[in-house]
Each structure stands twice: as structure tokens, then as C-alpha cells.
Tab-separated table of C-alpha atoms in Angstrom:
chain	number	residue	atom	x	y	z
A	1	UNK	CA	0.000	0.000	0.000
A	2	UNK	CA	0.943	3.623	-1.205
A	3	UNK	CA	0.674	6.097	2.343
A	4	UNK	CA	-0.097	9.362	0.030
A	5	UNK	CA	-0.939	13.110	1.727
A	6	UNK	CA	-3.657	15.221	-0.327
A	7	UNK	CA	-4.472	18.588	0.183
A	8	UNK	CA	-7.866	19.736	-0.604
A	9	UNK	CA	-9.442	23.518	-1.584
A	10	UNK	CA	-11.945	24.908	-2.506
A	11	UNK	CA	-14.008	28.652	-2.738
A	12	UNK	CA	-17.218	27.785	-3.807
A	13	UNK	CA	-19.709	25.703	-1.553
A	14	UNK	CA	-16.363	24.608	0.366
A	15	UNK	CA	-18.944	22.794	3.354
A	16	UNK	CA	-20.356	20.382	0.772
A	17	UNK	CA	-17.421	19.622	-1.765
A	18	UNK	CA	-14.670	18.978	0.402
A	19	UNK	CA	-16.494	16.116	2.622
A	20	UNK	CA	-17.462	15.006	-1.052
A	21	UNK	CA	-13.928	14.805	-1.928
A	22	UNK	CA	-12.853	13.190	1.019
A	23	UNK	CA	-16.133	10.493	0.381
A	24	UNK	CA	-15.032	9.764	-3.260
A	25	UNK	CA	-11.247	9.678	-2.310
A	26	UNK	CA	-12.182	6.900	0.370
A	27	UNK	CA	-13.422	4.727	-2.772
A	28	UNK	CA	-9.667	4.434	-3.828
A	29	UNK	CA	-8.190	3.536	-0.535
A	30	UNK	CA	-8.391	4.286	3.062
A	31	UNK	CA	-8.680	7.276	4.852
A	32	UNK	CA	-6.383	7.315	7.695
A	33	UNK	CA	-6.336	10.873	8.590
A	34	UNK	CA	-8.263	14.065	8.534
A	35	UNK	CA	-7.049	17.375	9.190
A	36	UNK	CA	-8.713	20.427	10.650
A	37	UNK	CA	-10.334	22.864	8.351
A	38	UNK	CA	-8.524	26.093	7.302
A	39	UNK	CA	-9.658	29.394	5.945
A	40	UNK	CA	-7.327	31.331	3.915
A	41	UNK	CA	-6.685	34.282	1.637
A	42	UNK	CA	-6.735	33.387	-2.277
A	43	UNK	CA	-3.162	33.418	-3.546
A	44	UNK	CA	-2.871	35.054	-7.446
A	45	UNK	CA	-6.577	35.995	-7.982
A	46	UNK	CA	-7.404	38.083	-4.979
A	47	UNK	CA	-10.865	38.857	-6.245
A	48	UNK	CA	-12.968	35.819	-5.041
A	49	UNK	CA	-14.093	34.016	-2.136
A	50	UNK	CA	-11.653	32.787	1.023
A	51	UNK	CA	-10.889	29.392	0.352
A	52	UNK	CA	-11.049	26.707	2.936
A	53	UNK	CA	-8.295	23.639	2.664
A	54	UNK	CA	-7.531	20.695	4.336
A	55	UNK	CA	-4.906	17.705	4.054
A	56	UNK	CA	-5.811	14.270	3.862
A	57	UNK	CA	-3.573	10.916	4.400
A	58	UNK	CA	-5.148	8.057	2.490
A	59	UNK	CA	-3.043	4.489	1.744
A	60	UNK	CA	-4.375	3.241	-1.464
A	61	UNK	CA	-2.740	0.447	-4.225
A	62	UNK	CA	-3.061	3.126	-6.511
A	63	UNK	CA	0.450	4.331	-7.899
A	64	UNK	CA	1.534	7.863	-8.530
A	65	UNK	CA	0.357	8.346	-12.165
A	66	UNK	CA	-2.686	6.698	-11.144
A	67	UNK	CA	-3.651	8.872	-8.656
A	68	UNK	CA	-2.538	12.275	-10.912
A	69	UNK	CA	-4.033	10.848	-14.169
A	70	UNK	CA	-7.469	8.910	-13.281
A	71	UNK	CA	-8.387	9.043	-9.385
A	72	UNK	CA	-7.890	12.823	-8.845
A	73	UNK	CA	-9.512	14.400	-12.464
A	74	UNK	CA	-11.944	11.774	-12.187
A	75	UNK	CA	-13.156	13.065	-8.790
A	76	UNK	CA	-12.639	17.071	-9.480
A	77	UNK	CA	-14.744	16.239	-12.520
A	78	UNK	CA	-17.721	14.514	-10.831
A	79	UNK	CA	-17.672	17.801	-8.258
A	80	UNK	CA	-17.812	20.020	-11.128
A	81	UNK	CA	-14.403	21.615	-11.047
A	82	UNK	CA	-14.137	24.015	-14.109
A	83	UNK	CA	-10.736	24.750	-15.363
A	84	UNK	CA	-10.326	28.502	-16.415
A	85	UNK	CA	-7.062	28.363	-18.876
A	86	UNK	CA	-7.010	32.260	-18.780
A	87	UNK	CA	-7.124	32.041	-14.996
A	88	UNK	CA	-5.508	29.418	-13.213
A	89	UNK	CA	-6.061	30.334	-9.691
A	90	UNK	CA	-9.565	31.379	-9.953
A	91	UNK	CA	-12.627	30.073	-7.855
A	92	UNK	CA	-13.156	26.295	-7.517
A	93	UNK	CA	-15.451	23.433	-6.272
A	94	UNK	CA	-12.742	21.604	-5.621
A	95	UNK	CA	-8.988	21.598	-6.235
A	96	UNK	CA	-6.827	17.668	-5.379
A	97	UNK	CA	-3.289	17.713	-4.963
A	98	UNK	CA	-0.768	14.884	-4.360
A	99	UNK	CA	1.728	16.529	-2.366
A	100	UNK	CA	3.336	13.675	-0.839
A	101	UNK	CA	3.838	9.819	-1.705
A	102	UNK	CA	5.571	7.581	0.317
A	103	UNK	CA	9.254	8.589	0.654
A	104	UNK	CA	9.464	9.403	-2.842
A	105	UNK	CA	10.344	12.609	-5.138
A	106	UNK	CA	9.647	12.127	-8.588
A	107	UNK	CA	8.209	14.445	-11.497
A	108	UNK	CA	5.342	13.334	-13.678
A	109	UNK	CA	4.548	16.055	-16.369
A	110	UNK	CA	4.379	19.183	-14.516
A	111	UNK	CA	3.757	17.652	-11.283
A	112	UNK	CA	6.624	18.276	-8.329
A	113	UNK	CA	6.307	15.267	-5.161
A	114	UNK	CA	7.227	15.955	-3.147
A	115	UNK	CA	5.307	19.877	-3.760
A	116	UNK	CA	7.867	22.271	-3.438
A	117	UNK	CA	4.991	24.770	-2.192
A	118	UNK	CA	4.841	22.641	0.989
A	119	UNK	CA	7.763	25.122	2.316
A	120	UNK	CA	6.299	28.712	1.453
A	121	UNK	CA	2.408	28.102	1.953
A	122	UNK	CA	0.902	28.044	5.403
A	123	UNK	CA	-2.381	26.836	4.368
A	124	UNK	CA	-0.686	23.530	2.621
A	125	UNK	CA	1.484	22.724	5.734
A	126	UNK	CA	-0.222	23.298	8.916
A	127	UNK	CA	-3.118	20.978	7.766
A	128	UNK	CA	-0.307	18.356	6.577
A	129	UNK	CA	1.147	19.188	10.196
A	130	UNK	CA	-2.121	17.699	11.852
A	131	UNK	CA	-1.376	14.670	10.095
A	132	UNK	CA	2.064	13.639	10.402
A	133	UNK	CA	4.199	16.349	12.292
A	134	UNK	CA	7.112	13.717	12.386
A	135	UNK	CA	7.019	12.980	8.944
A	136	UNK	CA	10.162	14.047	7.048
A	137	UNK	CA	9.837	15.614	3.527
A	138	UNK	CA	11.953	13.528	1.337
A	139	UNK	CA	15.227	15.806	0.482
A	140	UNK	CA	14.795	18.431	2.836
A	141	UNK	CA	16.435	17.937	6.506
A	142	UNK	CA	13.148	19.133	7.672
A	143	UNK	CA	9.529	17.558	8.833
A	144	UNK	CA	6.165	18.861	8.478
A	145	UNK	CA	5.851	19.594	12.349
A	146	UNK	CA	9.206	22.156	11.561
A	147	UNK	CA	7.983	23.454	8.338
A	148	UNK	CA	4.584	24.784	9.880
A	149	UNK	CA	5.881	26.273	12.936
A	150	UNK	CA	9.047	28.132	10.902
A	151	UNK	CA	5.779	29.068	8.529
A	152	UNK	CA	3.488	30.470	11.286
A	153	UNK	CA	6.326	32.692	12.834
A	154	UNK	CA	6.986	34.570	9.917
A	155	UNK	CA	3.384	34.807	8.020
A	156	UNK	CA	0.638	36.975	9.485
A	157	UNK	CA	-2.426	35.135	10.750
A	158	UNK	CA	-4.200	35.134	7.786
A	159	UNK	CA	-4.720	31.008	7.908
A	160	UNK	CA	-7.795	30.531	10.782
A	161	UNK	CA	-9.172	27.246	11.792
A	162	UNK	CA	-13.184	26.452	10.753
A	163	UNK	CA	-14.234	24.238	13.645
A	164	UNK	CA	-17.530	24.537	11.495
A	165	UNK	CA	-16.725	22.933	8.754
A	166	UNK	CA	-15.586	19.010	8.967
A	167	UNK	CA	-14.504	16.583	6.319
């Protein structure tokens, strides 16, 4: 089995697509952790909705290109995520990213794993923090526990916690 971390987003109807995500992820493999719900500020198109994210650990038989070619389209497209090529960080139902598989760092297309963004944005690693604070991120002499707390000291607390909204 494949132990894989996914972080979810989403702007529009956030309280009903990400528990949907996290329902139609749990058809692939098994759920095995949950973060907390965070609010945060849109990054590149600052004229929209707050999104609200969350991380996910799942172990699944599914491989890599699997999981970035069938499992995770397949699933934006049943919640009716709409792809704006003029805008790419515009509003969504639902946005699935593989930001962590196993021990591994690999490329497939334009996909990084592990992300590189895990080290700059707050709102991908304090929810992967909940998770697996140990957990070390393959080529970096860091875990995810370090990353979030160097992260909160130096960002402004823009990221809030929804204890409202559960996956």
C-alpha cells in the first residue's frame, strides 16, 4: 500500500465539496487521517471568495500516475471543477493535490512530489502538520511539524481554523 498526503481547496460551496472529496477519495483507498479545516486568503486571484483547505492521508494500491491521471480528475470532474485556462487560480469546487507519496520525489509532467509549495504556503502545511508532524519531507532535513511552525512565525495570521466545517 501507497501512504499518500492530499491537500484539498476549494471557494465555492467549500462545506459540501470537500467532505465530497474526502467520500469519493475513500473509494480508492483508506482514509487514515483528517485534518482540521482552514480558511485562507486566495493566492494570485485576490478577487474571489476565502478558500477553505484541508490535508488528507489516504493508503491506497493506486500508484503515482494513477492517482494524478485517473483518481484525482476523475473526482474534481464529478464535483464540477471548471478549469479557467485564462485564470488558473480562480474560484473552484474543488482543487486535489498529491503533495506527498511515500518517501518518494519524482516528477510526472508538470507535477513536483514531493510539492515544493509545501515550504512557502501556510495553508498547505499546517493541515499536513495535523497529520504527520514527524514525517520528514523527502530531500529536505526538515519535517512537516518544523515546516509549519518556521511558517506560522513569519506569516501573518491570515490562515484561521473552521471548527464549522468538517470533512
Amino acid at each position: 500500500m501507497n501512504r499518500v498526503f492530499l491537500a484539498l481547496g476549494s471557494n465555492i460551496r467549500p462545506e459540501y465539496y470537500l467532505p465530497q472529496a474526502v467520500h469519493l477519495l475513500s473509494e480508492h483507498g483508506l482514509i487514515s487521517g483528517k485534518s482540521s479545516v482552514w480558511q485562507s486568503k486566495p493566492v494570485g486571484d485576490p478577487d474571489q471568495a476565502d478558500f477553505l483547505n484541508a490535508a488528507v492521508l489516504m493508503e491506497t494500491a493506486c500508484d503515482a500516475s494513477e492517482l494524478l491521471s485517473v483518481v484525482i480528475p476523475g473526482i474534481e470532474s464529478q464535483l464540477n471543477r471548471v478549469r479557467d485556462p485564462e485564470n488558473k487560480n480562480g474560484p473552484r469546487t474543488i482543487d486535489i493535490d498529491l503533495v506527498l507519496f511515500n518517501n518518494e520525489q519524482f516528477q510526472i509532467e508538470h507535477r513536483i512530489i514531493p510539492d515544493p509549495d509545501i515550504v512557502h504556503r501556510d495553508f498547505l502545511a499546517i493541515p499536513l502538520a495535523e497529520l504527520a508532524p514527524d514525517f520528514c519531507i523527502p530531500g529536505l532535513d526538515k519535517n512537516i511539524g518544523q515546516i509549519a511552525c518556521e511558517l506560522k512565525s513569519v506569516t501573518d495570521p491570515q490562515l484561521t481554523r473552521r471548527a464549522d466545517v468538517r470533512l
